[in-house]
Amino acid sequence: MKKSLLVLSIMLALAVSVMGCATTGDLEKMQTQLNQLDAKIDQALQASQDAKTAANETRANLATQVEQANAAAMKADAAASRAENAAKKSMK
């Protein structure tokens, strides 16, 4: 009885260990999935880099526009000051 139980246990253990092994097809399928995932990661990385480049260009353009707006505001303030001074002189 003990001997047959031992033999049955060993056979069951061998069957479970053989069933747990991956086949070549399973490995190839996994490799294909990994390759597809790698391609998606590369695409996402490229999209991220493109977005960063676009954001940097936009930031540079905005900085230029702010500088131009500040320069225009300074010119407008100077013109307003000159106009006030001219108006004061003409009232005297």
Tab-separated table of C-alpha atoms in Angstrom:
chain	number	residue	atom	x	y	z
A	1	MET	CA	0.000	0.000	0.000
A	2	LYS	CA	2.717	2.465	0.965
A	3	LYS	CA	4.785	1.489	-2.048
A	4	SER	CA	1.902	2.016	-4.487
A	5	LEU	CA	1.094	5.363	-2.852
A	6	LEU	CA	4.736	6.409	-3.238
A	7	VAL	CA	4.780	5.367	-6.901
A	8	LEU	CA	1.502	7.189	-7.533
A	9	SER	CA	2.846	10.323	-5.811
A	10	ILE	CA	6.035	10.255	-7.879
A	11	MET	CA	4.069	9.800	-11.109
A	12	LEU	CA	1.771	12.675	-10.169
A	13	ALA	CA	4.746	14.898	-9.346
A	14	LEU	CA	6.367	14.082	-12.695
A	15	ALA	CA	3.133	14.778	-14.564
A	16	VAL	CA	2.734	18.154	-12.849
A	17	SER	CA	6.348	19.117	-13.535
A	18	VAL	CA	6.066	18.206	-17.224
A	19	MET	CA	2.805	20.122	-17.590
A	20	GLY	CA	4.381	23.220	-16.058
A	21	CYS	CA	7.020	23.575	-18.771
A	22	ALA	CA	6.457	26.079	-21.565
A	23	THR	CA	6.470	24.850	-25.127
A	24	THR	CA	8.428	26.467	-27.932
A	25	GLY	CA	5.153	27.872	-29.239
A	26	ASP	CA	4.426	29.430	-25.858
A	27	LEU	CA	7.867	31.011	-25.780
A	28	GLU	CA	7.500	32.327	-29.335
A	29	LYS	CA	4.093	33.780	-28.485
A	30	MET	CA	5.569	35.468	-25.424
A	31	GLN	CA	8.460	36.851	-27.500
A	32	THR	CA	5.985	38.245	-30.043
A	33	GLN	CA	4.024	39.925	-27.269
A	34	LEU	CA	7.211	41.388	-25.818
A	35	ASN	CA	8.232	42.706	-29.243
A	36	GLN	CA	4.813	44.325	-29.696
A	37	LEU	CA	5.022	45.874	-26.260
A	38	ASP	CA	8.525	47.146	-27.000
A	39	ALA	CA	7.264	48.758	-30.215
A	40	LYS	CA	4.430	50.459	-28.306
A	41	ILE	CA	6.902	51.739	-25.735
A	42	ASP	CA	9.119	53.137	-28.493
A	43	GLN	CA	6.107	54.877	-30.062
A	44	ALA	CA	5.080	56.344	-26.718
A	45	LEU	CA	8.623	57.549	-26.096
A	46	GLN	CA	8.761	59.213	-29.515
A	47	ALA	CA	5.382	60.868	-28.937
A	48	SER	CA	6.592	62.102	-25.558
A	49	GLN	CA	9.761	63.547	-27.068
A	50	ASP	CA	7.737	65.232	-29.837
A	51	ALA	CA	5.401	66.750	-27.250
A	52	LYS	CA	8.366	68.003	-25.220
A	53	THR	CA	9.890	69.609	-28.308
A	54	ALA	CA	6.580	71.286	-29.172
A	55	ALA	CA	6.200	72.532	-25.592
A	56	ASN	CA	9.718	73.980	-25.621
A	57	GLU	CA	9.035	75.755	-28.928
A	58	THR	CA	5.774	77.147	-27.562
A	59	ARG	CA	7.520	78.332	-24.408
A	60	ALA	CA	10.194	80.086	-26.480
A	61	ASN	CA	7.536	81.739	-28.651
A	62	LEU	CA	5.613	82.889	-25.591
A	63	ALA	CA	8.761	84.316	-24.030
A	64	THR	CA	9.419	86.291	-27.218
A	65	GLN	CA	5.837	87.551	-27.261
A	66	VAL	CA	6.064	88.609	-23.616
A	67	GLU	CA	9.279	90.518	-24.333
A	68	GLN	CA	7.642	92.230	-27.310
A	69	ALA	CA	4.553	93.083	-25.248
A	70	ASN	CA	6.721	94.529	-22.468
A	71	ALA	CA	8.667	96.617	-24.977
A	72	ALA	CA	5.424	97.872	-26.531
A	73	ALA	CA	4.041	98.707	-23.081
A	74	MET	CA	7.193	100.664	-22.230
A	75	LYS	CA	6.916	102.587	-25.514
A	76	ALA	CA	3.242	103.282	-24.824
A	77	ASP	CA	4.055	104.514	-21.313
A	78	ALA	CA	6.786	106.766	-22.695
A	79	ALA	CA	4.444	108.127	-25.368
A	80	ALA	CA	1.724	108.740	-22.772
A	81	SER	CA	4.220	110.541	-20.554
A	82	ARG	CA	5.360	112.729	-23.461
A	83	ALA	CA	1.749	113.475	-24.341
A	84	GLU	CA	0.984	114.482	-20.745
A	85	ASN	CA	4.028	116.743	-20.647
A	86	ALA	CA	3.078	118.307	-23.974
A	87	ALA	CA	-0.485	118.860	-22.755
A	88	LYS	CA	0.779	120.499	-19.549
A	89	LYS	CA	3.113	122.811	-21.506
A	90	SER	CA	0.372	123.836	-23.897
A	91	MET	CA	-1.955	124.736	-21.003
A	92	LYS	CA	0.544	127.188	-19.521
